[in-house]
Amino acid sequence: MTDQQARGIRDAARDGAAERGLAAGESGSRILGPDASVAAFPLGGIGTGNVSIGARGELRDWEISNHPDKGTWLPFTFFAVRAEPTGGDAVVRMLESRLQAPHEGDSGHHIGKVGGLPRLQSSRFRGEYPIATVDFDDDRLPVRVRLTAFTPLVPLDADDSGIPAAVFRYTITNPTDDAVRVNLAAAMSNPVAITGHNVFQFPEYAGMPTVEFRDDGRIRGLAFGTDLEPDDVRYGTATLTTTDEVTATPCWPVDFWQDGIQLFWDAFTATGRLEPSPVFSLDGGDVARLPKLRTGSISVENELGPGETRDIEFVLAWHTPNRPKAWNGMVGLPNTHADDIVQNQYATRYADAWAAACDVTTRLPELEAATRAFHDALYDSTLPMEVVDAVTSTLVAARSTTCFRIADGTGEGRFAAWEGSFDHAGSCEGTCTHVWNYAQTLAALFPSLERNARRNEFLNETLPDGRMRFRTNSVFDAEPLEFHPAVDGQMGTVVRLYREWRFSGDDDFLRELWPAAKRAVDFAFTAWDSNGDGVLDSQQHNTYDIEFYGENSLANSMFIAALAAAARMAEHLGDSEAAERYGCAADTASELVDRMLYNGEYYDQRLDDVDAHRYQYGTGCLCDQLLGQTLAHLVGLGHILPAGHVKSAVRSIHRHNFRRGFDDYASVQRTYALNDEAGLVLCTWPNGGRPRIPFVYSDEVWTGIEYQVSTNLIYEGFIDEGLEIVRATRARHDGIRRNPWNEAECGNHYARSMASWGVLLALTGAQWDAPAGRLSVAPVDAVFCDGDASIPFTTGTGWGVVELDDDGARLRVLGGHLTAHAVEVTHPRLGRLTASDVALTAADAIPLTITTTPLENSK
Amino acid sequence: MTDQQARGIRDAARDGAAERGLAAGESGSRILGPDASVAAFPLGGIGTGNVSIGARGELRDWEISNHPDKGTWLPFTFFAVRAEPTGGDAVVRMLESRLQAPHEGDSGHHIGKVGGLPRLQSSRFRGEYPIATVDFDDDRLPVRVRLTAFTPLVPLDADDSGIPAAVFRYTITNPTDDAVRVNLAAAMSNPVAITGHNVFQFPEYAGMPTVEFRDDGRIRGLAFGTDLEPDDVRYGTATLTTTDEVTATPCWPVDFWQDGIQLFWDAFTATGRLEPSPVFSLDGGDVARLPKLRTGSISVENELGPGETRDIEFVLAWHTPNRPKAWNGMVGLPNTHADDIVQNQYATRYADAWAAACDVTTRLPELEAATRAFHDALYDSTLPMEVVDAVTSTLVAARSTTCFRIADGTGEGRFAAWEGSFDHAGSCEGTCTHVWNYAQTLAALFPSLERNARRNEFLNETLPDGRMRFRTNSVFDAEPLEFHPAVDGQMGTVVRLYREWRFSGDDDFLRELWPAAKRAVDFAFTAWDSNGDGVLDSQQHNTYDIEFYGENSLANSMFIAALAAAARMAEHLGDSEAAERYGCAADTASELVDRMLYNGEYYDQRLDDVDAHRYQYGTGCLCDQLLGQTLAHLVGLGHILPAGHVKSAVRSIHRHNFRRGFDDYASVQRTYALNDEAGLVLCTWPNGGRPRIPFVYSDEVWTGIEYQVSTNLIYEGFIDEGLEIVRATRARHDGIRRNPWNEAECGNHYARSMASWGVLLALTGAQWDAPAGRLSVAPVDAVFCDGDASIPFTTGTGWGVVELDDDGARLRVLGGHLTAHAVEVTHPRLGRLTASDVALTAADAIPLTITTTPLENSK
């Protein structure tokens, strides 16, 4: 089969996905009109913060200053086009489609938004993270304009996926029979060291902002700075550059009124070219009283012949190196060193924004190829489009303000994260173990960051008695907060240690962390098993931010999974005593938990009086009752409770907790699904027994839980049910109701939403077992389109796609390298296909055909 | 003609208005669906602040604490219904229609908004200020529910129009054949002394908020307080009361989690009745760490027989008596006494919120009758509905956070106002003379407040040399800001002194202010007429916040109007020297201005080099070129420039400056009209000559200017053109684009928007000349429907309607009293109808027929 044929299959598969009833709002390819007013597609890398692009093609949500800041915008910052056909009149437009209602504002649309300048008639936004494209539409404009915007994303490379920059490529096509002179202008204000906004809604600055024009021979454009000291927490630089020749107004005239934008617009309208210095003699004035806002602009000129297409590319880069050396969060971790600073990891790589812009510009072909390969591996896959949509859209959380990397002198840095990002502050500090339990995306795409987190959790946060602090303050060398340990967080972190070791095959890593891991496991017996029967039953703090009492399915499914994982790790390290002990304990717990908590349909909580303590669930059908089982499936541990009961239980979760409408629902908790929306409720009481005051999130709908349940449903064979949940989740995020690229829980870009990658793993059956050197995939039928499938995979060192058709399977490494003793593909019709001792590199991404070895269909 | 016949005519007229092509969004009766997400109908009186009601029937925008605060909401504050048919299941709903997208929020819909509780399927909001009605629609609910909400408005009575309270009347109808038990509950949190919001978006409080249940035998309900001292600037009380019997939970259990709302909702759902104390044993805890939010709830029960309708009425009252004794604004007036407090005028009348609630409840029949009479005089009039809509909707500004009254020990208080209200702070302090120049509403409805402002301007703010400070700081006994005087503000204030004296007939008032007024007029000659030719030509600060230079139409039309008004006042006071001098000066200026500035089509600005100074208009067609003429018409001064030229000029403003779309418009200024909207641009340059940088608002669209131009167009006979502008203004405020009850300029509820009443005066030709004792009306044809007209009028002491038909005219006094030597009605077909020496009172509002005296048709 030729490459072209393969592409044809993928295209057909894609069309197939569309045929399978995915409406625009539900499909993986997010096509949005200008009315998708809450859509905001974040650009920016891991630990860099973001600038987002809205559905109209506008820049929004400037969050580049080491804290979340939804809704912020930068005055006088936009792109504009001027197109003048030979012998015709020039048409001048801002490169956004028209502003949509409401047009509220206590002074109308703000001057800085230049709402009165003409926009393009319409736009069509296609968001396929990490790549956004916007097709603009205006029958008055003599050229067609498409914007492509992205920040490089290279799987397995957290550094190249963490560049503080974004590419804006405007593709101009002249469909006419005449030449058209096209000028593209970019205007931008200084985004660095903004401290707030004055009563006129103009930014206020620490220090004095600056802007100048710079040209280093390769790139040229606007360079923004400040007179703050480099160790000031607000210090930073930013750039807007291009490789094209430009005319520029390096700094607009500064006055109380909007003279700068008037002169810019008039000049650009007249000729498309900008004057190097103000041509209008400005009055003097009290400079100290004038706004500090500093704005500059550049313009690129091209002559496009009939039918010609040309790209004009801008790179926006920023460099705000310093963070406070403290969470400054609201959970209560002491801010021991809040007056000191730490540096972002990217600052060890780039001296300033100009250096980042240079790097992106110089290496763009390579970086873009990797980014597109990753994009294509997902968007050209045969995976259900809602799943592609879910995994890519939630991957944003890893590159949002939720996550960051602190330089520590090692070159690796320290990975740290909030649970999520409130609109203007981080939400719940400390890389919370019980929330991050659910996330699978980083482990699959940037596993070094997860290993980094495990090192911190076991080496710095696990006490001599085995108690693990579930929120880290040691990433800032700061005093801990004394609080209950979290049973689910602590047990899950053991499973995740197993996951990270198994994915990396790094025995040194495991050996270093193992003593603490053992203490953490043993702690469960002493702290949470009051009667010594091997089932947890004491006061158990957990991810619902309350204490469960008595034997319950959440804690114990996690406990069993941790024991099973610990037994495997112990065995590998030759710690046979521990291996034996944990293995037996797992068996005992499994048997007892099944006996105590299985109610004939699902697993619940054993309590004599469900109201003796507030915030329990008792007889409820809890979405997370099998969280330990989901995690066990994901790391290849198989069933940890009787398979039949697991199957019944996970099915009952879908049956009882998935709602197809919320009109008659009554919840007094936070609201994530309502009216005609569908979603999975955290707990229901199909048999009665609802506590007077159940746990405080019981009636909520969390996307992270939806994905973990979907994952488990798919592992247990309930594919339709699993995908129905994913479709519901994504349908709620349609750009009109909610932002497609932001699944919020307690904060935007909530870490738990990255449970989505588990759905992909369940559908593809992909497992990478580095110690065994075995890559296996076993896609479910739903992944096939007309008999063919193309599915992505990652390992600790390389990634690519596996393609299956009626004749066999192929493995293509698209990035990194893959050395494996065995590759096993379970083909639903052909059985097991294997290859042995492969050693592949991405090189030029040539497809590799696996030797087909038809075996007995052991399925 | 019977009363019924008269009503029939009015109904027909109303239908006629509908037939004249006013779509729903354009009609005076604002009918809005739940999607009108930016609609907010303010309740509250003059100088009390507001709570608003949204299109879904929800409470929003709590601005009762002496400063603007758009977007604020109060957690757990709502009404709810439970309806249980005999033998059937109870249906329980919040009394709002469903939440509309977007559903963004960094933690979903906030707990305090209880977004997860079931709402009613739909709603239909009818906003006819000052009365709002909401019809709820839900096919599951066995009863029909209508909400009527208002704050009393009594024309000519600023006190009874300034009660800090609002009535919420739920009218329940049982359309079924079975009895239905209906419980109506109201829940509310303490709104007093909120200082901000914490990271969880819950309010933070100064002091400790309290809530208790109180019953004084007449009214009962929730009483909110604080432990702050009564002289604390944040001190206050609030109440939610009813006259019905209630069950209550005076204070919900307090905890970090939402146990209170859970217990409330469960109890209300179960029985509709509330428990006096928490029934669930709550754990102890660290009370100091717990939220200070205090919430209570009451429930009213009724049994409705088949077909029965019953009203359940709640009164919300508040009392936040103290304001800082300073503007604390951003224009720069010194905050000399910012640490002291002053009291709101209403605090001299009511000791606390409970007293206000008692007063409203006790006097409700009387207060509501007056409110409805005013409402009906407008909404049952034959005025074009867009004009009714405009005058009532902008009247909101007078009862918004823009205006306030300071207790001064006199019983009258000091009236003071911002230009408008930013979302969270006042905009531009000092009752700015050049902005308030345009407002006509207060002068017609609450003339005592305008007289109060004139006293302050002339007695406290006019210096010995005649320079008037155009922003008052003396209302706070504070130091002035030294700044240019404003030519338009100063001249306009002279015209407004004439207006207030003429409307009141209060010679003592005139006599007291006249010396300062003379100085203010004389100042123009010395300060602004550099060459002594009698035309103003120096540096002239004005309402565009910049300086005009040279002879210009804005300043000089105001100058001539002021001279004409001054001559009349001088004459009345027997100051014949001044009368002669001002009269001659007016004639001279009129002749010279016409010669210098009339360009054959309109009046412009004479400048050799329009770019010698920034911010001029030169040859431009300025909307305000005849502002002085508009004001002159409104106060009965007639033409102050040649009538033919005025006619041409005002028509040219409409021709050049009124745009029916903004798609191809390019403005870098603030944006109040865009895309497919229509609106009147402040200035255009039809003959070229646009300055390089024209005055800083030249390309904007201000509703206050639209109304003043519309007023002048109608006075000059261009009725269609005038009404077209009003329709455009109001169409932009449709609840989806912008709030119908908020016309913003530099701030919400902008004072200039109250120019709208001028349109009504122009259409009706109403003039009240108190010194002469003459009330005259001369409605234009457009006011008639099928030969009949009903138009409102006000005088200094009484108000009512004049009804005209083919047989004659009637005058009905609806409030206050009217003593007049002559009443003259110019009937378009019957000519002049008069009555002499009438003395009428509202009494029971009996219609009075004027003796028809057919005179020669002198028109």
PDB file of N, CA, C and O in Angstrom, chain A residues 93 99 103-104 106-107 109 116 140 255 258-259 423 614-615 664 667 671 675 696 737 739 745 747, chain B residues 93 99 103-104 106-107 109 116 140 255 258-259 423 614-615 664 667 671 675 696 737 739 745 747:
ATOM      1  N   ARG A  93      -8.705  46.256   6.873  1.00  0.00           N
ATOM      2  CA  ARG A  93      -9.509  45.571   7.879  1.00  0.00           C
ATOM      3  C   ARG A  93      -8.631  45.087   9.031  1.00  0.00           C
ATOM      4  O   ARG A  93      -7.494  44.671   8.816  1.00  0.00           O
ATOM      5  N   LEU A  99     -17.152  41.999  15.832  1.00  0.00           N
ATOM      6  CA  LEU A  99     -17.523  41.858  17.243  1.00  0.00           C
ATOM      7  C   LEU A  99     -18.962  41.364  17.334  1.00  0.00           C
ATOM      8  O   LEU A  99     -19.817  41.750  16.549  1.00  0.00           O
ATOM      9  N   HIS A 103     -22.622  44.137  23.436  1.00  0.00           N
ATOM     10  CA  HIS A 103     -21.662  45.222  23.272  1.00  0.00           C
ATOM     11  C   HIS A 103     -21.616  46.091  24.526  1.00  0.00           C
ATOM     12  O   HIS A 103     -21.425  47.291  24.445  1.00  0.00           O
ATOM     13  N   GLU A 104     -21.841  45.458  25.672  1.00  0.00           N
ATOM     14  CA  GLU A 104     -21.818  46.175  26.940  1.00  0.00           C
ATOM     15  C   GLU A 104     -20.427  46.704  27.242  1.00  0.00           C
ATOM     16  O   GLU A 104     -19.419  46.245  26.710  1.00  0.00           O
ATOM     17  N   ASP A 106     -18.962  49.885  30.293  1.00  0.00           N
ATOM     18  CA  ASP A 106     -19.440  51.109  30.929  1.00  0.00           C
ATOM     19  C   ASP A 106     -19.038  52.351  30.154  1.00  0.00           C
ATOM     20  O   ASP A 106     -19.533  53.441  30.426  1.00  0.00           O
ATOM     21  N   SER A 107     -18.148  52.181  29.176  1.00  0.00           N
ATOM     22  CA  SER A 107     -17.845  53.280  28.261  1.00  0.00           C
ATOM     23  C   SER A 107     -17.877  52.780  26.819  1.00  0.00           C
ATOM     24  O   SER A 107     -17.051  53.158  25.996  1.00  0.00           O
ATOM     25  N   HIS A 109     -17.474  49.864  23.835  1.00  0.00           N
ATOM     26  CA  HIS A 109     -16.272  49.057  23.629  1.00  0.00           C
ATOM     27  C   HIS A 109     -15.072  49.949  23.904  1.00  0.00           C
ATOM     28  O   HIS A 109     -14.991  51.080  23.429  1.00  0.00           O
ATOM     29  N   GLY A 116     -14.266  50.202  16.961  1.00  0.00           N
ATOM     30  CA  GLY A 116     -14.815  50.970  15.858  1.00  0.00           C
ATOM     31  C   GLY A 116     -14.075  50.789  14.547  1.00  0.00           C
ATOM     32  O   GLY A 116     -14.469  51.381  13.539  1.00  0.00           O
ATOM     33  N   ARG A 140     -15.668  41.996   0.491  1.00  0.00           N
ATOM     34  CA  ARG A 140     -15.079  43.261   0.060  1.00  0.00           C
ATOM     35  C   ARG A 140     -13.559  43.170  -0.068  1.00  0.00           C
ATOM     36  O   ARG A 140     -12.946  43.947  -0.783  1.00  0.00           O
ATOM     37  N   ASP A 255       0.064  59.850  24.651  1.00  0.00           N
ATOM     38  CA  ASP A 255      -0.715  60.957  25.187  1.00  0.00           C
ATOM     39  C   ASP A 255      -1.900  60.372  25.926  1.00  0.00           C
ATOM     40  O   ASP A 255      -2.137  59.165  25.896  1.00  0.00           O
ATOM     41  N   GLN A 258      -6.195  58.994  22.277  1.00  0.00           N
ATOM     42  CA  GLN A 258      -5.852  57.891  21.401  1.00  0.00           C
ATOM     43  C   GLN A 258      -5.165  58.356  20.116  1.00  0.00           C
ATOM     44  O   GLN A 258      -5.410  57.821  19.055  1.00  0.00           O
ATOM     45  N   ASP A 259      -4.282  59.339  20.239  1.00  0.00           N
ATOM     46  CA  ASP A 259      -3.622  59.861  19.052  1.00  0.00           C
ATOM     47  C   ASP A 259      -2.768  58.800  18.361  1.00  0.00           C
ATOM     48  O   ASP A 259      -2.653  58.769  17.138  1.00  0.00           O
ATOM     49  N   ASP A 423      -9.680  32.016  37.695  1.00  0.00           N
ATOM     50  CA  ASP A 423      -9.549  33.016  36.638  1.00  0.00           C
ATOM     51  C   ASP A 423      -8.321  33.901  36.857  1.00  0.00           C
ATOM     52  O   ASP A 423      -7.676  34.314  35.894  1.00  0.00           O
ATOM     53  N   ARG A 614     -21.264  13.606  58.621  1.00  0.00           N
ATOM     54  CA  ARG A 614     -21.691  14.193  57.363  1.00  0.00           C
ATOM     55  C   ARG A 614     -20.763  13.740  56.233  1.00  0.00           C
ATOM     56  O   ARG A 614     -19.669  13.253  56.479  1.00  0.00           O
ATOM     57  N   TYR A 615     -21.239  13.906  54.996  1.00  0.00           N
ATOM     58  CA  TYR A 615     -20.393  13.813  53.791  1.00  0.00           C
ATOM     59  C   TYR A 615     -19.981  12.372  53.421  1.00  0.00           C
ATOM     60  O   TYR A 615     -18.892  12.177  52.886  1.00  0.00           O
ATOM     61  N   ASP A 664     -34.877  18.439  35.403  1.00  0.00           N
ATOM     62  CA  ASP A 664     -35.589  18.173  36.654  1.00  0.00           C
ATOM     63  C   ASP A 664     -34.638  17.787  37.772  1.00  0.00           C
ATOM     64  O   ASP A 664     -35.049  17.262  38.793  1.00  0.00           O
ATOM     65  N   SER A 667     -29.615  20.141  42.365  1.00  0.00           N
ATOM     66  CA  SER A 667     -28.347  20.072  43.064  1.00  0.00           C
ATOM     67  C   SER A 667     -28.024  21.437  43.632  1.00  0.00           C
ATOM     68  O   SER A 667     -28.222  22.453  42.971  1.00  0.00           O
ATOM     69  N   THR A 671     -22.148  23.704  39.563  1.00  0.00           N
ATOM     70  CA  THR A 671     -22.939  23.225  38.437  1.00  0.00           C
ATOM     71  C   THR A 671     -22.100  23.205  37.162  1.00  0.00           C
ATOM     72  O   THR A 671     -21.670  24.252  36.680  1.00  0.00           O
ATOM     73  N   ASN A 675     -29.709  22.064  32.265  1.00  0.00           N
ATOM     74  CA  ASN A 675     -30.700  22.164  31.184  1.00  0.00           C
ATOM     75  C   ASN A 675     -30.695  20.890  30.350  1.00  0.00           C
ATOM     76  O   ASN A 675     -30.824  19.800  30.876  1.00  0.00           O
ATOM     77  N   VAL A 696     -19.651  16.421  49.593  1.00  0.00           N
ATOM     78  CA  VAL A 696     -19.975  17.766  49.131  1.00  0.00           C
ATOM     79  C   VAL A 696     -19.923  17.959  47.616  1.00  0.00           C
ATOM     80  O   VAL A 696     -20.267  19.034  47.135  1.00  0.00           O
ATOM     81  N   ARG A 737     -21.459  27.360  24.995  1.00  0.00           N
ATOM     82  CA  ARG A 737     -21.728  27.087  26.409  1.00  0.00           C
ATOM     83  C   ARG A 737     -20.451  27.272  27.237  1.00  0.00           C
ATOM     84  O   ARG A 737     -20.447  27.930  28.269  1.00  0.00           O
ATOM     85  N   ASN A 739     -15.810  26.942  26.928  1.00  0.00           N
ATOM     86  CA  ASN A 739     -14.620  26.915  26.082  1.00  0.00           C
ATOM     87  C   ASN A 739     -14.209  25.466  25.779  1.00  0.00           C
ATOM     88  O   ASN A 739     -13.981  24.688  26.706  1.00  0.00           O
ATOM     89  N   GLU A 745     -12.952  22.454  36.776  1.00  0.00           N
ATOM     90  CA  GLU A 745     -13.581  21.800  37.937  1.00  0.00           C
ATOM     91  C   GLU A 745     -13.406  22.798  39.084  1.00  0.00           C
ATOM     92  O   GLU A 745     -14.144  23.767  39.133  1.00  0.00           O
ATOM     93  N   GLY A 747     -11.358  25.274  39.229  1.00  0.00           N
ATOM     94  CA  GLY A 747     -10.378  26.001  38.437  1.00  0.00           C
ATOM     95  C   GLY A 747     -10.414  25.563  36.986  1.00  0.00           C
ATOM     96  O   GLY A 747     -10.835  24.456  36.639  1.00  0.00           O
TER      97      GLY A 747
ATOM     98  N   ARG B  93     -39.615  24.812  42.112  1.00  0.00           N
ATOM     99  CA  ARG B  93     -38.780  25.505  41.132  1.00  0.00           C
ATOM    100  C   ARG B  93     -38.246  26.806  41.728  1.00  0.00           C
ATOM    101  O   ARG B  93     -38.935  27.475  42.504  1.00  0.00           O
ATOM    102  N   LEU B  99     -31.111  29.120  33.242  1.00  0.00           N
ATOM    103  CA  LEU B  99     -29.848  29.785  32.942  1.00  0.00           C
ATOM    104  C   LEU B  99     -29.542  29.634  31.458  1.00  0.00           C
ATOM    105  O   LEU B  99     -29.806  28.602  30.859  1.00  0.00           O
ATOM    106  N   HIS B 103     -22.059  29.053  30.050  1.00  0.00           N
ATOM    107  CA  HIS B 103     -22.035  28.523  31.416  1.00  0.00           C
ATOM    108  C   HIS B 103     -20.613  28.499  31.955  1.00  0.00           C
ATOM    109  O   HIS B 103     -20.252  27.623  32.718  1.00  0.00           O
ATOM    110  N   GLU B 104     -19.812  29.455  31.520  1.00  0.00           N
ATOM    111  CA  GLU B 104     -18.438  29.540  31.976  1.00  0.00           C
ATOM    112  C   GLU B 104     -18.366  29.853  33.464  1.00  0.00           C
ATOM    113  O   GLU B 104     -19.310  30.338  34.079  1.00  0.00           O
ATOM    114  N   ASP B 106     -14.861  29.502  36.528  1.00  0.00           N
ATOM    115  CA  ASP B 106     -13.674  28.687  36.757  1.00  0.00           C
ATOM    116  C   ASP B 106     -13.955  27.502  37.670  1.00  0.00           C
ATOM    117  O   ASP B 106     -13.135  26.606  37.791  1.00  0.00           O
ATOM    118  N   SER B 107     -15.138  27.518  38.299  1.00  0.00           N
ATOM    119  CA  SER B 107     -15.571  26.338  39.042  1.00  0.00           C
ATOM    120  C   SER B 107     -17.011  26.005  38.682  1.00  0.00           C
ATOM    121  O   SER B 107     -17.812  25.633  39.530  1.00  0.00           O
ATOM    122  N   HIS B 109     -20.881  26.924  37.388  1.00  0.00           N
ATOM    123  CA  HIS B 109     -21.746  27.918  38.007  1.00  0.00           C
ATOM    124  C   HIS B 109     -21.509  27.860  39.510  1.00  0.00           C
ATOM    125  O   HIS B 109     -21.495  26.793  40.120  1.00  0.00           O
ATOM    126  N   GLY B 116     -27.651  24.539  39.908  1.00  0.00           N
ATOM    127  CA  GLY B 116     -28.132  23.172  39.748  1.00  0.00           C
ATOM    128  C   GLY B 116     -29.554  22.956  40.224  1.00  0.00           C
ATOM    129  O   GLY B 116     -30.073  21.852  40.117  1.00  0.00           O
ATOM    130  N   ARG B 140     -44.818  22.089  33.586  1.00  0.00           N
ATOM    131  CA  ARG B 140     -44.859  21.148  34.696  1.00  0.00           C
ATOM    132  C   ARG B 140     -45.457  21.769  35.956  1.00  0.00           C
ATOM    133  O   ARG B 140     -45.946  21.067  36.821  1.00  0.00           O
ATOM    134  N   ASP B 255     -21.294  26.738  57.580  1.00  0.00           N
ATOM    135  CA  ASP B 255     -20.150  25.843  57.488  1.00  0.00           C
ATOM    136  C   ASP B 255     -19.394  26.182  56.220  1.00  0.00           C
ATOM    137  O   ASP B 255     -19.847  26.983  55.404  1.00  0.00           O
ATOM    138  N   GLN B 258     -21.846  23.678  51.604  1.00  0.00           N
ATOM    139  CA  GLN B 258     -23.154  24.236  51.295  1.00  0.00           C
ATOM    140  C   GLN B 258     -24.283  23.524  52.048  1.00  0.00           C
ATOM    141  O   GLN B 258     -25.353  23.298  51.503  1.00  0.00           O
ATOM    142  N   ASP B 259     -24.039  23.174  53.309  1.00  0.00           N
ATOM    143  CA  ASP B 259     -25.057  22.455  54.068  1.00  0.00           C
ATOM    144  C   ASP B 259     -26.334  23.266  54.236  1.00  0.00           C
ATOM    145  O   ASP B 259     -27.443  22.727  54.227  1.00  0.00           O
ATOM    146  N   ASP B 423     -18.463  50.654  36.086  1.00  0.00           N
ATOM    147  CA  ASP B 423     -19.004  49.414  36.642  1.00  0.00           C
ATOM    148  C   ASP B 423     -18.821  49.348  38.159  1.00  0.00           C
ATOM    149  O   ASP B 423     -19.681  48.827  38.864  1.00  0.00           O
ATOM    150  N   ARG B 614      -4.389  70.436  18.187  1.00  0.00           N
ATOM    151  CA  ARG B 614      -5.125  69.186  18.041  1.00  0.00           C
ATOM    152  C   ARG B 614      -6.566  69.360  18.537  1.00  0.00           C
ATOM    153  O   ARG B 614      -6.874  70.296  19.243  1.00  0.00           O
ATOM    154  N   TYR B 615      -7.427  68.435  18.134  1.00  0.00           N
ATOM    155  CA  TYR B 615      -8.759  68.244  18.727  1.00  0.00           C
ATOM    156  C   TYR B 615      -9.778  69.318  18.354  1.00  0.00           C
ATOM    157  O   TYR B 615     -10.656  69.649  19.158  1.00  0.00           O
ATOM    158  N   ASP B 664     -18.507  49.730   7.384  1.00  0.00           N
ATOM    159  CA  ASP B 664     -17.331  50.270   6.722  1.00  0.00           C
ATOM    160  C   ASP B 664     -16.791  51.512   7.417  1.00  0.00           C
ATOM    161  O   ASP B 664     -16.011  52.270   6.856  1.00  0.00           O
ATOM    162  N   SER B 667     -13.337  53.985  13.222  1.00  0.00           N
ATOM    163  CA  SER B 667     -13.140  54.904  14.338  1.00  0.00           C
ATOM    164  C   SER B 667     -12.191  54.263  15.333  1.00  0.00           C
ATOM    165  O   SER B 667     -12.299  53.076  15.625  1.00  0.00           O
ATOM    166  N   THR B 671     -16.538  52.894  21.283  1.00  0.00           N
ATOM    167  CA  THR B 671     -17.478  52.384  20.297  1.00  0.00           C
ATOM    168  C   THR B 671     -18.831  52.104  20.930  1.00  0.00           C
ATOM    169  O   THR B 671     -18.954  51.233  21.783  1.00  0.00           O
ATOM    170  N   ASN B 675     -21.293  47.494  13.468  1.00  0.00           N
ATOM    171  CA  ASN B 675     -21.890  46.475  12.603  1.00  0.00           C
ATOM    172  C   ASN B 675     -23.139  47.045  11.906  1.00  0.00           C
ATOM    173  O   ASN B 675     -23.085  48.088  11.287  1.00  0.00           O
ATOM    174  N   VAL B 696     -11.547  64.450  20.441  1.00  0.00           N
ATOM    175  CA  VAL B 696     -11.309  63.053  20.801  1.00  0.00           C
ATOM    176  C   VAL B 696     -12.554  62.181  20.845  1.00  0.00           C
ATOM    177  O   VAL B 696     -12.446  60.973  21.049  1.00  0.00           O
ATOM    178  N   ARG B 737     -27.859  43.163  22.813  1.00  0.00           N
ATOM    179  CA  ARG B 737     -26.676  43.974  22.518  1.00  0.00           C
ATOM    180  C   ARG B 737     -26.269  44.758  23.773  1.00  0.00           C
ATOM    181  O   ARG B 737     -25.115  44.778  24.157  1.00  0.00           O
ATOM    182  N   ASN B 739     -28.027  46.730  27.597  1.00  0.00           N
ATOM    183  CA  ASN B 739     -29.122  46.812  28.560  1.00  0.00           C
ATOM    184  C   ASN B 739     -30.085  47.940  28.184  1.00  0.00           C
ATOM    185  O   ASN B 739     -29.664  49.088  28.051  1.00  0.00           O
ATOM    186  N   GLU B 745     -22.160  56.199  28.451  1.00  0.00           N
ATOM    187  CA  GLU B 745     -21.256  57.024  27.654  1.00  0.00           C
ATOM    188  C   GLU B 745     -19.905  56.894  28.350  1.00  0.00           C
ATOM    189  O   GLU B 745     -19.244  55.868  28.181  1.00  0.00           O
ATOM    190  N   GLY B 747     -19.374  55.897  31.378  1.00  0.00           N
ATOM    191  CA  GLY B 747     -20.043  55.343  32.538  1.00  0.00           C
ATOM    192  C   GLY B 747     -21.473  54.945  32.210  1.00  0.00           C
ATOM    193  O   GLY B 747     -22.092  55.457  31.257  1.00  0.00           O
TER     194      GLY B 747
END
